[in-house]
Short mmCIF file of C-alpha atoms in Angstrom, two decimals:
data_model
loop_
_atom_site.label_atom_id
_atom_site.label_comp_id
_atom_site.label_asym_id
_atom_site.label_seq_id
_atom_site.Cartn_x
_atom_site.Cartn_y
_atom_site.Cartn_z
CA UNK P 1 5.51 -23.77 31.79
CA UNK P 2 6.97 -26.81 31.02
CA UNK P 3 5.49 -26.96 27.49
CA UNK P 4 6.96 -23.12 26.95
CA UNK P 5 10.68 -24.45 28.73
CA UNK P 6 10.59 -27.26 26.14
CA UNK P 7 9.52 -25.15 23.25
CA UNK P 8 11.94 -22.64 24.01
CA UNK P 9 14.84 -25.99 24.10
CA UNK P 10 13.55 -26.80 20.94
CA UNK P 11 14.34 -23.45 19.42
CA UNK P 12 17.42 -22.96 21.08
CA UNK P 13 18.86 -26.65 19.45
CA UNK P 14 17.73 -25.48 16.71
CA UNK P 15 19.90 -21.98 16.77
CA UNK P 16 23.07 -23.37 17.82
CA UNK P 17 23.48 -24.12 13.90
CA UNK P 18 21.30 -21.23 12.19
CA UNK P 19 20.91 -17.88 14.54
CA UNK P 20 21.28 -16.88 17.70
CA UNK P 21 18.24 -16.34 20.44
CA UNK P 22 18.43 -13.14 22.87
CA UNK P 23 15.85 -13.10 25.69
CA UNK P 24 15.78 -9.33 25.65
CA UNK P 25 15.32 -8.94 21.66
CA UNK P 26 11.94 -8.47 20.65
CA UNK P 27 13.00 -9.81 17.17
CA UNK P 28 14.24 -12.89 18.91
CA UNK P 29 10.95 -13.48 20.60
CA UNK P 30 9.04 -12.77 17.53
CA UNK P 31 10.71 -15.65 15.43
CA UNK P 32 10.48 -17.73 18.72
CA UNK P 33 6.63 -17.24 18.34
CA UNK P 34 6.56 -18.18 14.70
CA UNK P 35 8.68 -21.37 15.53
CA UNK P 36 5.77 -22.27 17.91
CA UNK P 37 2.73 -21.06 16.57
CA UNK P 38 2.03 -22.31 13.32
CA UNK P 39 -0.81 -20.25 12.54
CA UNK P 40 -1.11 -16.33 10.72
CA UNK P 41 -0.92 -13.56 13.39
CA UNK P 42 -4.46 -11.95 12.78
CA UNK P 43 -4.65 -9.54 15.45
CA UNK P 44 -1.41 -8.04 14.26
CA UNK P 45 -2.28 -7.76 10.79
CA UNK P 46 -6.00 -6.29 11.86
CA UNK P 47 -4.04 -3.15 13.53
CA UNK P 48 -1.42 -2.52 10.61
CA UNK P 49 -4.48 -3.13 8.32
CA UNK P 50 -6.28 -0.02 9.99
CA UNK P 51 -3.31 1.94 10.19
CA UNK P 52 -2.54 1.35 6.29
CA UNK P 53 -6.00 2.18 5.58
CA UNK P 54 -6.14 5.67 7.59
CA UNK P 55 -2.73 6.81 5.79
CA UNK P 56 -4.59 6.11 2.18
CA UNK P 57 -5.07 9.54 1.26
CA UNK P 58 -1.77 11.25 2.41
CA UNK P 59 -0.28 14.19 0.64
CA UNK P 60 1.91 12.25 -1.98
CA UNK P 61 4.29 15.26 -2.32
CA UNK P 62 4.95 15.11 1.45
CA UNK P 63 4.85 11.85 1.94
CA UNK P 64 7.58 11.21 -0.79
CA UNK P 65 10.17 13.84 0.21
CA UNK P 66 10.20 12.18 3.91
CA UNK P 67 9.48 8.30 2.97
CA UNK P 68 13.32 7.27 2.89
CA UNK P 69 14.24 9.73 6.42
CA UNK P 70 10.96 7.35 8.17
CA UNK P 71 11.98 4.01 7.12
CA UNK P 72 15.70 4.43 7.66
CA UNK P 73 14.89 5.13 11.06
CA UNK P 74 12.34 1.95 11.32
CA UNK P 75 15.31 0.46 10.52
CA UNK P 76 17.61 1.91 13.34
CA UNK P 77 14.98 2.24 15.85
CA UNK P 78 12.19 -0.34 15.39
CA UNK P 79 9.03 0.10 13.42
CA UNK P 80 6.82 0.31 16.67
CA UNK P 81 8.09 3.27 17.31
CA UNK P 82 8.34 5.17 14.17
CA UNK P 83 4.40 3.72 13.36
CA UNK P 84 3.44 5.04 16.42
CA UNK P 85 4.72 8.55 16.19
CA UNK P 86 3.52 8.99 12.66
CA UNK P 87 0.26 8.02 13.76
CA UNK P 88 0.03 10.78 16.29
CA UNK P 89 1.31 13.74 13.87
CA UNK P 90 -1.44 12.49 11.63
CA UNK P 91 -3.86 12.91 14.36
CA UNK P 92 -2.73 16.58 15.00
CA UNK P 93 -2.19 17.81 11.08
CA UNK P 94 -5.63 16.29 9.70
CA UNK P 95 -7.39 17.69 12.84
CA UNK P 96 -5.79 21.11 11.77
CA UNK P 97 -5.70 20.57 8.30
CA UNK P 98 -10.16 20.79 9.14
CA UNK P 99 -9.56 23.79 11.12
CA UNK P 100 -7.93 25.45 8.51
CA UNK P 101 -9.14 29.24 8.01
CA UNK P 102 -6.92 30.36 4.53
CA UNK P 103 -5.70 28.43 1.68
CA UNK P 104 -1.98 28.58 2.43
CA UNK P 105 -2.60 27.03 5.89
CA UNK P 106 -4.49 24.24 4.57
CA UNK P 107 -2.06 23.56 1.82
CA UNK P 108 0.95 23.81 4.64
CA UNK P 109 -1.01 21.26 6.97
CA UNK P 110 -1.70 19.08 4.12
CA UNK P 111 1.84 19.24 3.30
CA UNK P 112 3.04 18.20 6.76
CA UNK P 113 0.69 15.59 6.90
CA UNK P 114 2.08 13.90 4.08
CA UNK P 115 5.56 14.80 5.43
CA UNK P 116 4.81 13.20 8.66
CA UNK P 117 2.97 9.78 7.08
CA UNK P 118 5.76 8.30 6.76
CA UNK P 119 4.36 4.34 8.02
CA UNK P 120 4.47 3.00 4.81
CA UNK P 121 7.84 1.73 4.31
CA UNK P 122 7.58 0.04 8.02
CA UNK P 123 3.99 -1.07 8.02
CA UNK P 124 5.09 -3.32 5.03
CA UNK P 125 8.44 -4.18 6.54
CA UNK P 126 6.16 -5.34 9.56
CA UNK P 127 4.00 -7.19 7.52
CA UNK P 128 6.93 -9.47 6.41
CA UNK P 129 8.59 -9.67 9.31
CA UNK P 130 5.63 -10.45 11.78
CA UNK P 131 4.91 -13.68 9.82
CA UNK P 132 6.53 -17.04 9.19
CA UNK P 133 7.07 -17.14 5.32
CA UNK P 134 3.94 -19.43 4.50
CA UNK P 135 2.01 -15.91 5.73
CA UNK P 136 3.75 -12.86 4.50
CA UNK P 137 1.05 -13.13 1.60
CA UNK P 138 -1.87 -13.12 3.00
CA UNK P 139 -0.33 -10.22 5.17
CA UNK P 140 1.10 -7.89 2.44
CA UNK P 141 -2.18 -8.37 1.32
CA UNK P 142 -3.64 -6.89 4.34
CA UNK P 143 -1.65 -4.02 3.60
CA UNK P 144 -2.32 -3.51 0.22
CA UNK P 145 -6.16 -3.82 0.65
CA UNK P 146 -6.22 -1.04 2.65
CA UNK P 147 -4.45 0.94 0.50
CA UNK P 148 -6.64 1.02 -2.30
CA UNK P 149 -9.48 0.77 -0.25
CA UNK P 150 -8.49 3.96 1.29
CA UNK P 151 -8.04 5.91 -2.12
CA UNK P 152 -11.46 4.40 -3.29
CA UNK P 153 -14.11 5.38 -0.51
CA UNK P 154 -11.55 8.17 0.92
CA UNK P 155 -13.16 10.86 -1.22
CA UNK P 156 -16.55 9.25 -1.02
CA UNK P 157 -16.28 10.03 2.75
CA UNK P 158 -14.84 13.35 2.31
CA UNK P 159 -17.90 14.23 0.03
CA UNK P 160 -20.48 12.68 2.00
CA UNK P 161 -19.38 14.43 5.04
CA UNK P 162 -17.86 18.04 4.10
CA UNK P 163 -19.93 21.06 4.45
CA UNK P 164 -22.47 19.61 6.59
CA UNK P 165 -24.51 22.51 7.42
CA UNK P 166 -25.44 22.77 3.80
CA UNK P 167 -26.01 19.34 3.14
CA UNK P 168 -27.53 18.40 6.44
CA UNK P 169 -29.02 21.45 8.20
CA UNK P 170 -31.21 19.53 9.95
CA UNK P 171 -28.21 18.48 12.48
CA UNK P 172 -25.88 21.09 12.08
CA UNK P 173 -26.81 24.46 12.74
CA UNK P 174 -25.54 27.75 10.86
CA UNK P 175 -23.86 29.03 13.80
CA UNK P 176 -22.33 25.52 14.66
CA UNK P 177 -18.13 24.92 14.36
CA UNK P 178 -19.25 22.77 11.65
CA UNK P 179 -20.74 25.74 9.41
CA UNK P 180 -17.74 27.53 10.27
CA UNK P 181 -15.20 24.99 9.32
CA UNK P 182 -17.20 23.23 6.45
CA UNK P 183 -14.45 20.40 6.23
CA UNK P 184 -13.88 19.73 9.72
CA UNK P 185 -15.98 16.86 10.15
CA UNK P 186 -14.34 14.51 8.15
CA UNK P 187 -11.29 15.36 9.18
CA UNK P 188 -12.35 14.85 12.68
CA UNK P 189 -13.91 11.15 11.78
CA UNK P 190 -10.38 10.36 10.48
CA UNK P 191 -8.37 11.66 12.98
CA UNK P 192 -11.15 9.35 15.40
CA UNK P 193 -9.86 6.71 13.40
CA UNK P 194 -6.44 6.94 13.31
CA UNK P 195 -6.50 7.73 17.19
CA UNK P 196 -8.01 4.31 17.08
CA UNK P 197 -5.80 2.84 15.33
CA UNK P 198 -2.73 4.02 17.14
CA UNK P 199 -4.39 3.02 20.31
CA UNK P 200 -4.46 -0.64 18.61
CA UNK P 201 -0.82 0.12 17.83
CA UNK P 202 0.12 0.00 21.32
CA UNK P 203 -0.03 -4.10 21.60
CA UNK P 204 1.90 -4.25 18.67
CA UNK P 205 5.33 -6.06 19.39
CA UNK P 206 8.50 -4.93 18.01
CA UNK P 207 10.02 -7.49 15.11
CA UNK P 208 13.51 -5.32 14.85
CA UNK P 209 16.63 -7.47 15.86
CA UNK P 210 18.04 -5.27 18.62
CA UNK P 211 21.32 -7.32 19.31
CA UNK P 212 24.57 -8.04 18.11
CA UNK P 213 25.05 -10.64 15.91
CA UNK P 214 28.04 -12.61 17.04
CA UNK P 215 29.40 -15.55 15.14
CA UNK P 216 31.94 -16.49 18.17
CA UNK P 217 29.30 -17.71 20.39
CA UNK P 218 28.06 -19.80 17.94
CA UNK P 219 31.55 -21.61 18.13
CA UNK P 220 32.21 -21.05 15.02
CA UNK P 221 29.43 -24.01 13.69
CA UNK P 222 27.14 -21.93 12.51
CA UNK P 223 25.68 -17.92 11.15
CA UNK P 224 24.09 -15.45 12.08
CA UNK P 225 20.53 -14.19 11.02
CA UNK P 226 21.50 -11.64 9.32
CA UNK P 227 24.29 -13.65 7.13
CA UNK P 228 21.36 -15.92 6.13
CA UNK P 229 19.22 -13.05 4.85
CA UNK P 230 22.11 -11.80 3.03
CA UNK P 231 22.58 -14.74 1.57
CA UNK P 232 19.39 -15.35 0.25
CA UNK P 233 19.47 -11.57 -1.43
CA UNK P 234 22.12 -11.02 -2.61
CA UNK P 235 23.08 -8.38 -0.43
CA UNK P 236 25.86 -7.41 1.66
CA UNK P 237 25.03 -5.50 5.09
CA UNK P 238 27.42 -2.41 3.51
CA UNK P 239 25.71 -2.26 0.19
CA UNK P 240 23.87 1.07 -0.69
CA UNK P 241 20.40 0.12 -1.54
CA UNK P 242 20.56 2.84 -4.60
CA UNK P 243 23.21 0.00 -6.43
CA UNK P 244 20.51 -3.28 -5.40
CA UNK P 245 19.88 -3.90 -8.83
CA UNK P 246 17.10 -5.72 -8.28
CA UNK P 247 15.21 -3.70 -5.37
CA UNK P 248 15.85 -0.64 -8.14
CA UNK P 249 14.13 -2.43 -10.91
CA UNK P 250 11.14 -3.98 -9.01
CA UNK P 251 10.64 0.04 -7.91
CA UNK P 252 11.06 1.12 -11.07
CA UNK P 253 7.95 -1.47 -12.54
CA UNK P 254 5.92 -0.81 -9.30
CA UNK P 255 6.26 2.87 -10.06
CA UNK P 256 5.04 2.43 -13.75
CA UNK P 257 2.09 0.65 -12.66
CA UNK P 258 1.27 3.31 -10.02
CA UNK P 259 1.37 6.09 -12.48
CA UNK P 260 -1.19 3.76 -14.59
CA UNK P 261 -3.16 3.51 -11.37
CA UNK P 262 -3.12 6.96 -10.31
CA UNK P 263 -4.31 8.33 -13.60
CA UNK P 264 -7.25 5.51 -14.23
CA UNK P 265 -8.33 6.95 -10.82
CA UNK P 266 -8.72 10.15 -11.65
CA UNK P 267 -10.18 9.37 -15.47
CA UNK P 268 -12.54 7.05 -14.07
CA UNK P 269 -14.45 9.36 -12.20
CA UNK P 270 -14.11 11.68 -14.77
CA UNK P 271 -15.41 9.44 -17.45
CA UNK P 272 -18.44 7.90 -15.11
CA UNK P 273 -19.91 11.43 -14.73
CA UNK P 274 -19.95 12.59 -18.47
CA UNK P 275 -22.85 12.32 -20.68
CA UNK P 276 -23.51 10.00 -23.29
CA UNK P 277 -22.22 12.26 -25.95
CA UNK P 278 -19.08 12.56 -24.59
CA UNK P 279 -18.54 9.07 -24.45
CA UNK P 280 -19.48 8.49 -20.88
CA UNK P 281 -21.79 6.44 -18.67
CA UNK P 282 -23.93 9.63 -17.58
CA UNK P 283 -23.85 9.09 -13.91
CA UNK P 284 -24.42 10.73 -11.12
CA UNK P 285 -21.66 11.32 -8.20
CA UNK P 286 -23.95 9.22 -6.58
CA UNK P 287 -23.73 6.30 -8.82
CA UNK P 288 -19.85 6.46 -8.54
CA UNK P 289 -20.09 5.97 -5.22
CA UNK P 290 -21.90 3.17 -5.34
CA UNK P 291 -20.07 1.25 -7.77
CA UNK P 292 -16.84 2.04 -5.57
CA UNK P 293 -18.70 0.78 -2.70
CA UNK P 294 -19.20 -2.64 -4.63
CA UNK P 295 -15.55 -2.46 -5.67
CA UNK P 296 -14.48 -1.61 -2.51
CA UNK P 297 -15.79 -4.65 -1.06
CA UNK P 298 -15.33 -6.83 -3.61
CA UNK P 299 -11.50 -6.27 -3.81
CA UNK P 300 -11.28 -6.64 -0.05
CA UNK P 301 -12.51 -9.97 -0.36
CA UNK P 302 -10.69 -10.90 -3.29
CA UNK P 303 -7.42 -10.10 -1.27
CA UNK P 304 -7.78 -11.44 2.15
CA UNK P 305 -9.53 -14.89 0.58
CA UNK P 306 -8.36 -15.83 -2.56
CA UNK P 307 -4.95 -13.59 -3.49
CA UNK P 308 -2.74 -15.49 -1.06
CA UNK P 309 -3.89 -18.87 -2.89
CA UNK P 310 -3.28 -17.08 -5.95
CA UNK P 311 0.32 -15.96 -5.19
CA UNK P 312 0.98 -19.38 -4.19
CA UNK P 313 0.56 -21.61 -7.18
CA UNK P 314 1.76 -18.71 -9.44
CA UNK P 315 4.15 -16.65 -7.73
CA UNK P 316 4.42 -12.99 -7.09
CA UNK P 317 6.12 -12.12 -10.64
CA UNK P 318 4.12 -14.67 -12.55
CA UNK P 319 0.79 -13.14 -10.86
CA UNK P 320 1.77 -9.62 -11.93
CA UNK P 321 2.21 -10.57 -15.31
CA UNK P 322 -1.27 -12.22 -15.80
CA UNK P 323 -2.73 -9.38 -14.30
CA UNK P 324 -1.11 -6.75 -15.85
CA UNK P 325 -2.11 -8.45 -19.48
CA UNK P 326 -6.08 -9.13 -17.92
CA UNK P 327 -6.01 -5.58 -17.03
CA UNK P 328 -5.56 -4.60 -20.47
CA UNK P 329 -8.53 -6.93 -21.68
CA UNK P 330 -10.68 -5.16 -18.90
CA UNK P 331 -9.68 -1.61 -20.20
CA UNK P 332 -10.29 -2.35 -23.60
CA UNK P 333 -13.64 -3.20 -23.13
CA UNK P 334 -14.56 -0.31 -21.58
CA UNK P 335 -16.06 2.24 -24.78
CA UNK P 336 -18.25 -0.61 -25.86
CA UNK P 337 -19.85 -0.71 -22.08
CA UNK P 338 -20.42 3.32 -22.37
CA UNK P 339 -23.08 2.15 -24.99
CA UNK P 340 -25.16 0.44 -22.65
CA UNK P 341 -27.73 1.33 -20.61
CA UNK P 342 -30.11 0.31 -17.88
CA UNK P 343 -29.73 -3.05 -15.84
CA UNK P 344 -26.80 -4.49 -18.52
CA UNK P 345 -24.84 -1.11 -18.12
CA UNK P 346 -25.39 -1.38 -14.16
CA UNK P 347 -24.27 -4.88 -13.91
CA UNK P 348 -21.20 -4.66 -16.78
CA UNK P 349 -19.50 -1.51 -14.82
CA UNK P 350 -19.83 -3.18 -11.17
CA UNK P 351 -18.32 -6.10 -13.08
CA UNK P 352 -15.78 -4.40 -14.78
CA UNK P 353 -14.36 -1.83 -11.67
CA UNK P 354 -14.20 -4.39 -9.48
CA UNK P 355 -11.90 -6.71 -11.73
CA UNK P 356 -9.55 -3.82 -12.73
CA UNK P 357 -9.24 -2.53 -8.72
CA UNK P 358 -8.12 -6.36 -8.31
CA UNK P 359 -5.72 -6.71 -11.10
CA UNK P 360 -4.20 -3.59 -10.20
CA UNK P 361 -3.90 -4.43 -6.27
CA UNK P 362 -2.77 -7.39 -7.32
CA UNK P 363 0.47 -6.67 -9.33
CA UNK P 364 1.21 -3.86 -6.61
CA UNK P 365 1.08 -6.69 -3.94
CA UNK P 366 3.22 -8.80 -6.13
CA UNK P 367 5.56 -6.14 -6.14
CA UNK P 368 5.63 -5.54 -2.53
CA UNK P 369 6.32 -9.17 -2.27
CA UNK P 370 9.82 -9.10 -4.35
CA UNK P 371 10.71 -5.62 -3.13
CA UNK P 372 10.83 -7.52 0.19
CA UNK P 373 12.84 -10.32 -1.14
CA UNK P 374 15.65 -8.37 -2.19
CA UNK P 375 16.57 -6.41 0.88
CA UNK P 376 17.90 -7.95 4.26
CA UNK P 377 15.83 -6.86 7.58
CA UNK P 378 18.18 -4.25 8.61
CA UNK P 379 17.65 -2.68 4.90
CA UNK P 380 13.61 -3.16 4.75
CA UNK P 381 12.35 -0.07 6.12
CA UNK P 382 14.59 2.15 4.00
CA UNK P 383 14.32 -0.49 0.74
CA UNK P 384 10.36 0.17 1.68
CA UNK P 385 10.81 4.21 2.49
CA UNK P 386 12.14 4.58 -1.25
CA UNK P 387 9.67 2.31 -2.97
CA UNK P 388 6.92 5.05 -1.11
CA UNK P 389 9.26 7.77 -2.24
CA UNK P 390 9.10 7.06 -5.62
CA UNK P 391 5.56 5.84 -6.02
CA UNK P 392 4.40 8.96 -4.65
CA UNK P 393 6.15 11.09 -7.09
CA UNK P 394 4.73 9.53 -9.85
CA UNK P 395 1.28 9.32 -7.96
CA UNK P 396 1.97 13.19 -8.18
CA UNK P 397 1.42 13.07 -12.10
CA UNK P 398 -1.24 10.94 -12.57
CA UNK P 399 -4.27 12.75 -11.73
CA UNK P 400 -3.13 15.42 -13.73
CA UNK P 401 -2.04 14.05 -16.51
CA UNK P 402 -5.19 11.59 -16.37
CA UNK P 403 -7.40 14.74 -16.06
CA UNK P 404 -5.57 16.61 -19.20
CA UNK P 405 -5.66 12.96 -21.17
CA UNK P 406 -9.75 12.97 -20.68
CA UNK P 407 -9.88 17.24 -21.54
CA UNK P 408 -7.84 16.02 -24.80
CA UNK P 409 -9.91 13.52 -25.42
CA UNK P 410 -13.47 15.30 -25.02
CA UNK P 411 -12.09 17.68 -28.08
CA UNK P 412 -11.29 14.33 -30.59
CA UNK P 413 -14.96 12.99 -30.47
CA UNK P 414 -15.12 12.94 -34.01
CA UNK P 415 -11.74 12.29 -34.84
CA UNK P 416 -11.13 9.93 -37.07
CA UNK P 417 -7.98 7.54 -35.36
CA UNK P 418 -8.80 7.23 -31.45
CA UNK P 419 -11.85 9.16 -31.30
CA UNK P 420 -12.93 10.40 -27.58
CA UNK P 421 -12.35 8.04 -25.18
CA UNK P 422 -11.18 5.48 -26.83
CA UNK P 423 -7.70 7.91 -26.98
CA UNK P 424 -8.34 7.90 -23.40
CA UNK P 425 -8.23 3.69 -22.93
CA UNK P 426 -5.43 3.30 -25.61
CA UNK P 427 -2.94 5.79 -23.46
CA UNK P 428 -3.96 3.56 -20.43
CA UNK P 429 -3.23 0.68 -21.79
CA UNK P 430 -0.21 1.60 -23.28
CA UNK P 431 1.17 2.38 -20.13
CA UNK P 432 0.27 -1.00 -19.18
CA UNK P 433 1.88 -2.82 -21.50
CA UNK P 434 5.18 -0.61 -21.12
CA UNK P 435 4.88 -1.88 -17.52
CA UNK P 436 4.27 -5.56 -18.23
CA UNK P 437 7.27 -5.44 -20.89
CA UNK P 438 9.07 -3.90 -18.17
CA UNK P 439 8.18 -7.61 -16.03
CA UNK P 440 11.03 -9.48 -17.37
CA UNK P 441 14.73 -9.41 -18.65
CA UNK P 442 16.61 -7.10 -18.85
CA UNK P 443 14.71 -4.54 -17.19
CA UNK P 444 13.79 -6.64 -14.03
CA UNK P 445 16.93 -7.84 -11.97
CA UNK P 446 15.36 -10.97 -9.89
CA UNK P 447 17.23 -11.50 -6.69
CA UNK P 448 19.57 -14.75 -6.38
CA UNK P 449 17.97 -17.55 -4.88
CA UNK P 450 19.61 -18.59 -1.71
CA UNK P 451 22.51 -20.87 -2.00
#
């Protein structure tokens, strides 16, 4: 006690010239603990990492129109809250989205179920905020692991585990709930999951400031919290986040790069699975899984271990850059590994997937990292709410247009500029290097360092 009474005297000298300390603020007691525990907050960052990871396939038209409404009110009411609740309407729309006995029903659940994800914007506003600054690395890349681990072995779940009566008749009977809903089962793992996962939620602690910020009591020798983080953005507390030049830029790249993403996805698969003559690797849905299993864990790895070093020496922007140039190195080598085979083919695609899923989490982390940077606490969840809304607008396009690129490209095989797939990598890249020249002036507005 006397330890904690001395700890707490230490912080409280140390706000009489920088912020203010409320017992009853759960934001107050959050910085407290990062003034006295030096170390990264891993049991936190476990429980937003599953919650991230079970929102990873949610209905991007949905989840767009709703992203601001959810982290506007993170912002007004705390993100405990608002992560909480979405995790429960996830639970009740994917169990009924399995259920579904018509089209338009699953379509409508599937639509509310984006609608009502809406934890993005304040899972990564409480992955900054949860951490001193020395960790809000490693845990934005907690976050962003999970998202693209979710959109790589989502569908291999979904496929291993819909229509089991067919595929597994052994188990599941004709007359089971299972033959009658043929997608129910993985629907019902996830919504295990995320039941899990909201369960974990409930030792979460707040990091919202819920006090007023005073400068009188601080006699007039010091400013508030709030003041500081304005300070250091560039922001004013009145300022409409739609004229934050550079939160609107840093969306604008991240969304550029998520349309590349989106559409590699989809081509990927696409590509993987068509024979030899079409330019393709000739393998089986089972050897896609597997090589997204490799990447899968590879890039999970790569983020928890070595990113955060990474971001470090470089920085965020510089580390987007590189990767955004290393990507298009990776790309470009990918028609000369369709004419492989065997072992070498095996070894050069595992290689190759799992370098391109890094590079691309990597500049999206990046991203998340100066999106964060340009937006005071009170502005994060909604700042974070319209970086989801956007992304998942232009996530809308990208398997489509990805899908129509590869249809093109399948009827060029013996053209003679950009034959096949190589029409396919060129558009890729193209759209990478629109998004890396889209990395510095004038189209990215860096926020002022603070004064």
């Amino acid at each position: 006690m006397a330890d904690e009474n001395s700890n707490r005297e230490g912080l409280l000298s140390k706000t009489e010239k920088d912020i203010l300390y409320y017992e009853d603020c759960p934001g107050c007691r959050i910085d407290h603990r990062k003034e006295t525990n030096l170390g990264a907050p891993y049991k936190e960052l476990v429980y937003i990492w599953i919650v991230a990871l079970c929102a990873g396939s949610a209905y991007m038209l949905g989840r767009g129109l709703t992203a601001v409404l959810w982290g506007a009110l993170a912002d007004r009411y705390g993100r405990k809250p608002i992560i909480l609740f979405c995790c429960t309407t996830m639970i009740i729309f994917t169990t009924l989205f399995g259920l579904s006995t018509n089209f338009w029903m699953a379509v409508s659940m599937r639509l509310l179920l984006g609608a009502f994800s809406g934890i993005f914007g304040p899972v990564q506003a409480y992955a900054t905020e949860v951490c001193r600054k020395e960790h809000q690395t490693l845990a934005l890349s907690f976050t962003s692991s999970a998202w693209a681990i979710g959109m790589i072995i989502g569908p291999a779940i979904g496929g291993f585990l819909a229509q089991p009566a067919e595929k597994y008749p052994n188990v599941f009977t004709k007359d089971s709930l299972f033959a009658r809903f043929p997608y129910f089962l993985p629907c019902l793992c996830i919504s295990v999951w995320t039941t899990a996962a909201t369960i974990a939620c409930l030792w979460l602690p707040e990091t919202l400031h819920k006090h007023k910020a005073i400068n009188e009591e601080s006699h007039g020798t010091g400013i508030t919290e709030k003041t500081q983080e304005n300070n250091e953005t560039g922001s004013t507390e009145s300022e409409s986040l739609y004229r934050n030049r550079p939160l609107m830029s840093c969306i604008i790249v991240y969304c550029v790069f998520s349309l590349h993403n989106m559409a590699y996805g989809e081509i990927f698969s696409l590509w993987a699975v068509s024979p030899k003559k079409f330019g393709g690797l000739n393998y089986t849905t089972d050897n896609v899984g597997e090589v997204l299993s490799v990447t899968g864990l590879g890039l999970f790895l790569f983020q928890l271990a070595l990113f955060p070093k990474l971001e470090r020496i470089l920085g965020p922007l510089m580390v987007a850059r590189v990767c955004a140039a290393l990507s298009i190195v990776v790309l470009g080598s990918y028609p000369f590994i369709a004419k492989l085979s065997g072992a070498s083919l095996s070894l050069l695609i595992n290689i190759a997937s799992l370098l391109k899923s890094i590079l691309s989490t990597s500049i999206f982390t990046g991203f998340v990292i100066l999106q964060n940077t340009t937006v005071s606490q009170h502005q994060r969840g909604a700042a974070n709410g319209i970086s989801s809304t956007a992304m998942s607008l232009f996530k809308v396009f990208g398997p489509a247009g990805g899908g129509a690129i590869f249809s093109l490209a399948q009827k060029r095989m013996n053209a003679s500029f950009l034959p096949g797939t190589d029409l396919v990598f060129f558009i890729l890249n193209l759209i990478l290097v629109i998004g890396l020249i889209m990395t510095f002036k004038p189209f990215l507005v860096l926020p002022r360092r603070p004064r």
